[in-house]
mmCIF file of C-alpha atoms and ligand atoms in Angstrom:
data_model
loop_
_atom_site.group_PDB
_atom_site.id
_atom_site.type_symbol
_atom_site.label_atom_id
_atom_site.label_comp_id
_atom_site.label_asym_id
_atom_site.label_seq_id
_atom_site.Cartn_x
_atom_site.Cartn_y
_atom_site.Cartn_z
ATOM 1 C CA UNK A 16 4.320 -63.124 -80.823
ATOM 2 C CA UNK A 17 3.293 -66.573 -81.455
ATOM 3 C CA UNK A 18 2.963 -69.090 -78.669
ATOM 4 C CA UNK A 19 3.699 -73.190 -78.592
ATOM 5 C CA UNK A 20 3.153 -74.965 -75.719
ATOM 6 C CA UNK A 21 3.896 -78.504 -75.397
ATOM 7 C CA UNK A 22 2.924 -79.397 -72.121
ATOM 8 C CA UNK A 23 0.438 -82.916 -70.760
ATOM 9 C CA UNK A 24 -2.607 -80.312 -69.777
ATOM 10 C CA UNK A 25 -3.376 -78.346 -72.242
ATOM 11 C CA UNK A 26 -7.213 -76.932 -71.020
ATOM 12 C CA UNK A 27 -4.899 -75.383 -67.914
ATOM 13 C CA UNK A 28 -3.118 -73.635 -71.093
ATOM 14 C CA UNK A 29 -5.643 -72.006 -73.014
ATOM 15 C CA UNK A 30 -8.971 -71.392 -70.179
ATOM 16 C CA UNK A 31 -5.816 -69.021 -68.411
ATOM 17 C CA UNK A 32 -4.379 -67.580 -71.689
ATOM 18 C CA UNK A 33 -7.244 -66.138 -73.088
ATOM 19 C CA UNK A 34 -8.403 -64.081 -70.449
ATOM 20 C CA UNK A 35 -8.714 -60.527 -69.733
ATOM 21 C CA UNK A 36 -5.370 -58.810 -72.115
ATOM 22 C CA UNK A 37 -3.595 -61.592 -73.317
ATOM 23 C CA UNK A 38 -7.192 -63.145 -73.826
ATOM 24 C CA UNK A 39 -8.259 -60.061 -76.596
ATOM 25 C CA UNK A 40 -5.304 -58.935 -78.036
ATOM 26 C CA UNK A 41 -5.290 -63.226 -79.528
ATOM 27 C CA UNK A 42 -8.252 -61.819 -80.527
ATOM 28 C CA UNK A 43 -6.642 -59.276 -82.083
ATOM 29 C CA UNK A 44 -4.154 -60.952 -83.804
ATOM 30 C CA UNK A 45 -1.549 -59.545 -81.268
ATOM 31 C CA UNK A 46 -0.543 -62.999 -80.149
ATOM 32 C CA UNK A 47 -1.336 -66.402 -81.153
ATOM 33 C CA UNK A 48 -1.359 -70.158 -78.357
ATOM 34 C CA UNK A 49 -1.001 -72.759 -79.744
ATOM 35 C CA UNK A 50 -0.491 -76.090 -76.913
ATOM 36 C CA UNK A 51 0.175 -79.428 -78.365
ATOM 37 C CA UNK A 52 -1.426 -82.367 -75.995
ATOM 38 C CA UNK A 53 1.909 -84.258 -75.560
ATOM 39 C CA UNK A 54 0.257 -87.091 -75.338
ATOM 40 C CA UNK A 55 -0.647 -87.086 -78.391
ATOM 41 C CA UNK A 56 1.809 -87.610 -79.889
ATOM 42 C CA UNK A 57 3.227 -91.041 -77.695
ATOM 43 C CA UNK A 58 3.446 -94.238 -79.924
ATOM 44 C CA UNK A 59 2.627 -96.444 -76.481
ATOM 45 C CA UNK A 60 -0.710 -97.938 -77.491
ATOM 46 C CA UNK A 61 -1.948 -96.704 -74.333
ATOM 47 C CA UNK A 62 -1.225 -93.047 -74.311
ATOM 48 C CA UNK A 63 1.902 -93.151 -71.256
ATOM 49 C CA UNK A 64 4.049 -91.130 -71.238
ATOM 50 C CA UNK A 65 6.491 -91.334 -68.164
ATOM 51 C CA UNK A 66 8.173 -94.559 -66.560
ATOM 52 C CA UNK A 67 11.191 -95.147 -64.029
ATOM 53 C CA UNK A 68 13.930 -93.530 -64.172
ATOM 54 C CA UNK A 69 17.079 -95.747 -65.373
ATOM 55 C CA UNK A 70 18.741 -95.548 -61.867
ATOM 56 C CA UNK A 71 16.686 -95.710 -59.121
ATOM 57 C CA UNK A 72 15.015 -92.033 -58.220
ATOM 58 C CA UNK A 73 11.687 -90.348 -57.195
ATOM 59 C CA UNK A 74 8.166 -90.043 -58.786
ATOM 60 C CA UNK A 75 8.633 -91.117 -62.747
ATOM 61 C CA UNK A 76 10.087 -89.287 -65.721
ATOM 62 C CA UNK A 77 8.539 -87.252 -69.265
ATOM 63 C CA UNK A 78 10.190 -90.016 -71.314
ATOM 64 C CA UNK A 79 11.900 -88.444 -74.400
ATOM 65 C CA UNK A 80 8.870 -89.646 -77.574
ATOM 66 C CA UNK A 81 6.124 -88.131 -77.393
ATOM 67 C CA UNK A 82 8.137 -84.716 -76.149
ATOM 68 C CA UNK A 83 10.534 -84.675 -78.883
ATOM 69 C CA UNK A 84 7.831 -85.604 -81.790
ATOM 70 C CA UNK A 85 6.067 -82.896 -80.210
ATOM 71 C CA UNK A 86 8.084 -80.790 -81.097
ATOM 72 C CA UNK A 87 9.458 -82.200 -84.856
ATOM 73 C CA UNK A 88 5.145 -81.025 -85.194
ATOM 74 C CA UNK A 89 5.815 -77.722 -84.503
ATOM 75 C CA UNK A 90 9.470 -77.127 -85.985
ATOM 76 C CA UNK A 91 6.509 -78.041 -89.264
ATOM 77 C CA UNK A 92 4.394 -75.800 -88.512
ATOM 78 C CA UNK A 93 7.560 -72.814 -88.258
ATOM 79 C CA UNK A 94 9.589 -73.848 -91.408
ATOM 80 C CA UNK A 95 12.657 -72.099 -91.457
ATOM 81 C CA UNK A 96 11.363 -69.738 -88.526
ATOM 82 C CA UNK A 97 13.715 -68.592 -85.742
ATOM 83 C CA UNK A 98 12.541 -70.088 -82.579
ATOM 84 C CA UNK A 99 14.031 -70.349 -79.159
ATOM 85 C CA UNK A 100 12.435 -73.760 -77.309
ATOM 86 C CA UNK A 101 12.049 -72.633 -73.749
ATOM 87 C CA UNK A 102 12.349 -75.435 -70.615
ATOM 88 C CA UNK A 103 10.565 -74.940 -67.482
ATOM 89 C CA UNK A 104 11.893 -75.491 -64.876
ATOM 90 C CA UNK A 105 14.043 -74.615 -61.549
ATOM 91 C CA UNK A 106 17.187 -74.838 -62.085
ATOM 92 C CA UNK A 107 17.084 -72.856 -64.973
ATOM 93 C CA UNK A 108 18.207 -68.992 -64.893
ATOM 94 C CA UNK A 109 15.553 -66.601 -63.327
ATOM 95 C CA UNK A 110 13.580 -65.581 -65.514
ATOM 96 C CA UNK A 111 13.268 -61.608 -64.949
ATOM 97 C CA UNK A 112 11.911 -58.342 -66.270
ATOM 98 C CA UNK A 113 15.018 -58.068 -68.556
ATOM 99 C CA UNK A 114 15.274 -61.946 -69.853
ATOM 100 C CA UNK A 115 11.382 -61.127 -70.668
ATOM 101 C CA UNK A 116 12.286 -57.638 -72.819
ATOM 102 C CA UNK A 117 14.603 -60.190 -74.062
ATOM 103 C CA UNK A 118 11.836 -62.492 -75.103
ATOM 104 C CA UNK A 119 9.033 -60.471 -75.964
ATOM 105 C CA UNK A 120 11.547 -59.370 -79.092
ATOM 106 C CA UNK A 121 11.817 -63.156 -80.775
ATOM 107 C CA UNK A 122 9.172 -64.451 -83.346
ATOM 108 C CA UNK A 123 7.891 -67.396 -82.026
ATOM 109 C CA UNK A 124 8.618 -69.431 -78.236
ATOM 110 C CA UNK A 125 7.836 -72.464 -77.930
ATOM 111 C CA UNK A 126 7.930 -73.832 -74.071
ATOM 112 C CA UNK A 127 8.532 -77.215 -72.793
ATOM 113 C CA UNK A 128 6.190 -77.922 -69.463
ATOM 114 C CA UNK A 129 7.809 -80.386 -67.719
ATOM 115 C CA UNK A 130 6.066 -82.602 -65.216
ATOM 116 C CA UNK A 131 6.392 -85.594 -62.830
ATOM 117 C CA UNK A 132 10.195 -85.353 -61.432
ATOM 118 C CA UNK A 133 11.419 -84.138 -65.137
ATOM 119 C CA UNK A 134 12.009 -85.192 -68.448
ATOM 120 C CA UNK A 135 14.592 -87.325 -70.186
ATOM 121 C CA UNK A 136 17.596 -85.433 -70.554
ATOM 122 C CA UNK A 137 17.751 -86.950 -74.215
ATOM 123 C CA UNK A 138 14.484 -84.788 -75.615
ATOM 124 C CA UNK A 139 15.796 -81.514 -73.616
ATOM 125 C CA UNK A 140 19.107 -82.345 -75.535
ATOM 126 C CA UNK A 141 17.561 -82.715 -78.303
ATOM 127 C CA UNK A 142 14.877 -79.621 -78.508
ATOM 128 C CA UNK A 143 15.945 -76.946 -75.943
ATOM 129 C CA UNK A 144 17.208 -73.645 -76.325
ATOM 130 C CA UNK A 145 17.002 -72.301 -73.130
ATOM 131 C CA UNK A 146 16.282 -73.361 -69.883
ATOM 132 C CA UNK A 147 14.368 -70.868 -67.296
ATOM 133 C CA UNK A 148 13.016 -70.430 -63.470
ATOM 134 C CA UNK A 149 10.763 -68.139 -61.695
ATOM 135 C CA UNK A 150 11.880 -68.498 -58.397
ATOM 136 C CA UNK A 151 13.671 -70.848 -56.169
ATOM 137 C CA UNK A 152 10.771 -73.276 -55.501
ATOM 138 C CA UNK A 153 9.880 -76.196 -56.815
ATOM 139 C CA UNK A 154 6.483 -76.468 -58.433
ATOM 140 C CA UNK A 155 3.652 -79.164 -59.643
ATOM 141 C CA UNK A 156 4.926 -78.412 -63.381
ATOM 142 C CA UNK A 157 6.001 -76.219 -65.985
ATOM 143 C CA UNK A 158 2.453 -75.068 -66.920
ATOM 144 C CA UNK A 159 1.779 -72.508 -63.953
ATOM 145 C CA UNK A 160 5.844 -70.720 -65.057
ATOM 146 C CA UNK A 161 5.291 -71.314 -68.778
ATOM 147 C CA UNK A 162 2.148 -69.296 -68.138
ATOM 148 C CA UNK A 163 3.856 -66.917 -65.880
ATOM 149 C CA UNK A 164 6.654 -66.185 -68.715
ATOM 150 C CA UNK A 165 4.325 -65.029 -71.795
ATOM 151 C CA UNK A 166 2.002 -63.644 -69.698
ATOM 152 C CA UNK A 167 4.669 -61.129 -68.329
ATOM 153 C CA UNK A 168 6.004 -61.516 -72.834
ATOM 154 C CA UNK A 169 2.962 -60.706 -73.684
ATOM 155 C CA UNK A 170 2.275 -57.106 -72.499
ATOM 156 C CA UNK A 171 5.389 -55.913 -73.971
ATOM 157 C CA UNK A 172 4.468 -56.846 -77.190
ATOM 158 C CA UNK A 173 3.536 -53.498 -79.169
ATOM 159 C CA UNK A 174 -0.418 -52.925 -79.460
ATOM 160 C CA UNK A 175 -0.617 -55.318 -76.211
ATOM 161 C CA UNK A 176 -1.522 -52.762 -74.003
ATOM 162 C CA UNK A 177 -3.617 -50.167 -74.817
ATOM 163 C CA UNK A 178 -1.425 -47.636 -73.903
ATOM 164 C CA UNK A 179 2.662 -47.886 -74.317
ATOM 165 C CA UNK A 180 3.869 -46.650 -71.823
ATOM 166 C CA UNK A 181 2.558 -47.861 -69.468
ATOM 167 C CA UNK A 182 4.940 -50.345 -70.426
ATOM 168 C CA UNK A 183 7.687 -48.199 -69.122
ATOM 169 C CA UNK A 184 6.577 -46.395 -66.363
ATOM 170 C CA UNK A 185 5.659 -49.379 -63.871
ATOM 171 C CA UNK A 186 8.238 -51.344 -60.834
ATOM 172 C CA UNK A 187 11.290 -53.538 -62.675
ATOM 173 C CA UNK A 188 11.937 -50.526 -65.767
ATOM 174 C CA UNK A 189 14.369 -48.352 -64.237
ATOM 175 C CA UNK A 190 15.629 -50.232 -61.214
ATOM 176 C CA UNK A 191 12.823 -48.695 -58.819
ATOM 177 C CA UNK A 192 9.406 -49.932 -57.564
ATOM 178 C CA UNK A 193 6.547 -47.778 -59.034
ATOM 179 C CA UNK A 194 5.233 -45.164 -56.910
ATOM 180 C CA UNK A 195 1.534 -45.579 -54.493
ATOM 181 C CA UNK A 196 -1.683 -44.866 -57.003
ATOM 182 C CA UNK A 197 -5.249 -42.878 -56.319
ATOM 183 C CA UNK A 198 -8.897 -42.465 -58.587
ATOM 184 C CA UNK A 199 -11.972 -41.848 -57.307
ATOM 185 C CA UNK A 200 -13.317 -40.230 -54.868
ATOM 186 C CA UNK A 201 -10.552 -37.806 -53.324
ATOM 187 C CA UNK A 202 -11.688 -38.937 -49.561
ATOM 188 C CA UNK A 203 -12.045 -42.741 -49.042
ATOM 189 C CA UNK A 204 -13.283 -43.997 -45.768
ATOM 190 C CA UNK A 205 -11.261 -40.497 -44.341
ATOM 191 C CA UNK A 206 -7.798 -41.297 -46.444
ATOM 192 C CA UNK A 207 -7.275 -38.175 -48.707
ATOM 193 C CA UNK A 208 -5.153 -38.698 -51.492
ATOM 194 C CA UNK A 209 -2.127 -36.775 -51.866
ATOM 195 C CA UNK A 210 -2.778 -33.058 -52.307
ATOM 196 C CA UNK A 211 -0.002 -33.242 -55.019
ATOM 197 C CA UNK A 212 -1.492 -35.121 -56.791
ATOM 198 C CA UNK A 213 -4.703 -33.012 -57.245
ATOM 199 C CA UNK A 214 -2.563 -29.617 -57.470
ATOM 200 C CA UNK A 215 -2.323 -30.453 -62.092
ATOM 201 C CA UNK A 216 1.244 -29.500 -60.854
ATOM 202 C CA UNK A 217 3.066 -31.367 -63.454
ATOM 203 C CA UNK A 218 6.548 -31.469 -62.097
ATOM 204 C CA UNK A 219 5.322 -31.329 -58.829
ATOM 205 C CA UNK A 220 3.135 -34.889 -59.142
ATOM 206 C CA UNK A 221 6.601 -35.899 -61.435
ATOM 207 C CA UNK A 222 9.052 -35.372 -58.445
ATOM 208 C CA UNK A 223 6.462 -36.522 -55.816
ATOM 209 C CA UNK A 224 6.495 -39.666 -57.833
ATOM 210 C CA UNK A 225 9.683 -40.469 -58.252
ATOM 211 C CA UNK A 226 10.324 -39.547 -54.138
ATOM 212 C CA UNK A 227 7.453 -42.205 -53.369
ATOM 213 C CA UNK A 228 9.259 -44.596 -55.820
ATOM 214 C CA UNK A 229 12.520 -44.942 -54.105
ATOM 215 C CA UNK A 230 10.469 -44.850 -50.448
ATOM 216 C CA UNK A 231 8.591 -48.594 -51.626
ATOM 217 C CA UNK A 232 12.251 -49.553 -53.884
ATOM 218 C CA UNK A 233 14.709 -49.016 -50.788
ATOM 219 C CA UNK A 234 11.961 -50.193 -47.490
ATOM 220 C CA UNK A 235 10.521 -53.173 -49.862
ATOM 221 C CA UNK A 236 13.425 -54.325 -52.540
ATOM 222 C CA UNK A 237 16.532 -52.187 -50.718
ATOM 223 C CA UNK A 238 18.541 -55.260 -53.393
ATOM 224 C CA UNK A 239 17.772 -53.070 -55.454
ATOM 225 C CA UNK A 240 18.898 -49.712 -55.154
HETATM 226 N N1 LIG B 5 8.880 -76.293 -62.987
HETATM 227 C C1 LIG B 5 8.444 -76.735 -61.724
HETATM 228 N N2 LIG B 5 9.252 -75.396 -60.444
HETATM 229 C C2 LIG B 5 9.922 -74.811 -61.154
HETATM 230 C C3 LIG B 5 9.624 -73.090 -61.305
HETATM 231 N N3 LIG B 5 10.848 -72.279 -59.536
HETATM 232 N N4 LIG B 5 10.663 -73.002 -62.136
HETATM 233 C C4 LIG B 5 9.995 -73.446 -63.358
HETATM 234 N N5 LIG B 5 9.793 -74.537 -64.051
HETATM 235 C C5 LIG B 5 9.324 -74.877 -62.503
#
């Protein structure tokens, strides 16, 4: 999977994505990340990327020119390769596990991270193919949502997790939340691991896990049932 990220804060994305599981996947060549600083594509000698909105309104908007030129640079690199250009915005479609599964099948994804009060609509008309929100709240920019999406999608790319099963048997795959889990020691501060998990009885273990998943879903996310 090739990720491209258009942002005013490339270091923010690079430092986060090069850690842990996504970092290892990049070393293995399963994921590639290219971050581009939108400011590098301005034609303005002061490298200005924002201006006041026509018609008034709060704050500043990102101008179309550097965003579109930044995308054109990526497009040159991608050539004929199929790709989506995702703009992160609170008014976008809600991102969830199902959307992540669909996007993980793509070959290349380009993320456009806005800042200030948003981006000139003409840039969106020219470059964006998809619009996603990660939840009903407003962040200061699109970088965190882009990282949330890249992280979620990455772990669905074959080979990124050590054990591909763990991508399947998790919360939200199959509409149930994950059951409680335990590791050594068998007793911690007087609390014991449920007997059934030590029994070695595979069928009983599976039954217990399923029941626990239902209980947890009822308690925390009854809307999923
Ligand atoms: N940009 C600012 N807030 C956002 C959100 N909730 N989701 C996606 N992009 C955003």
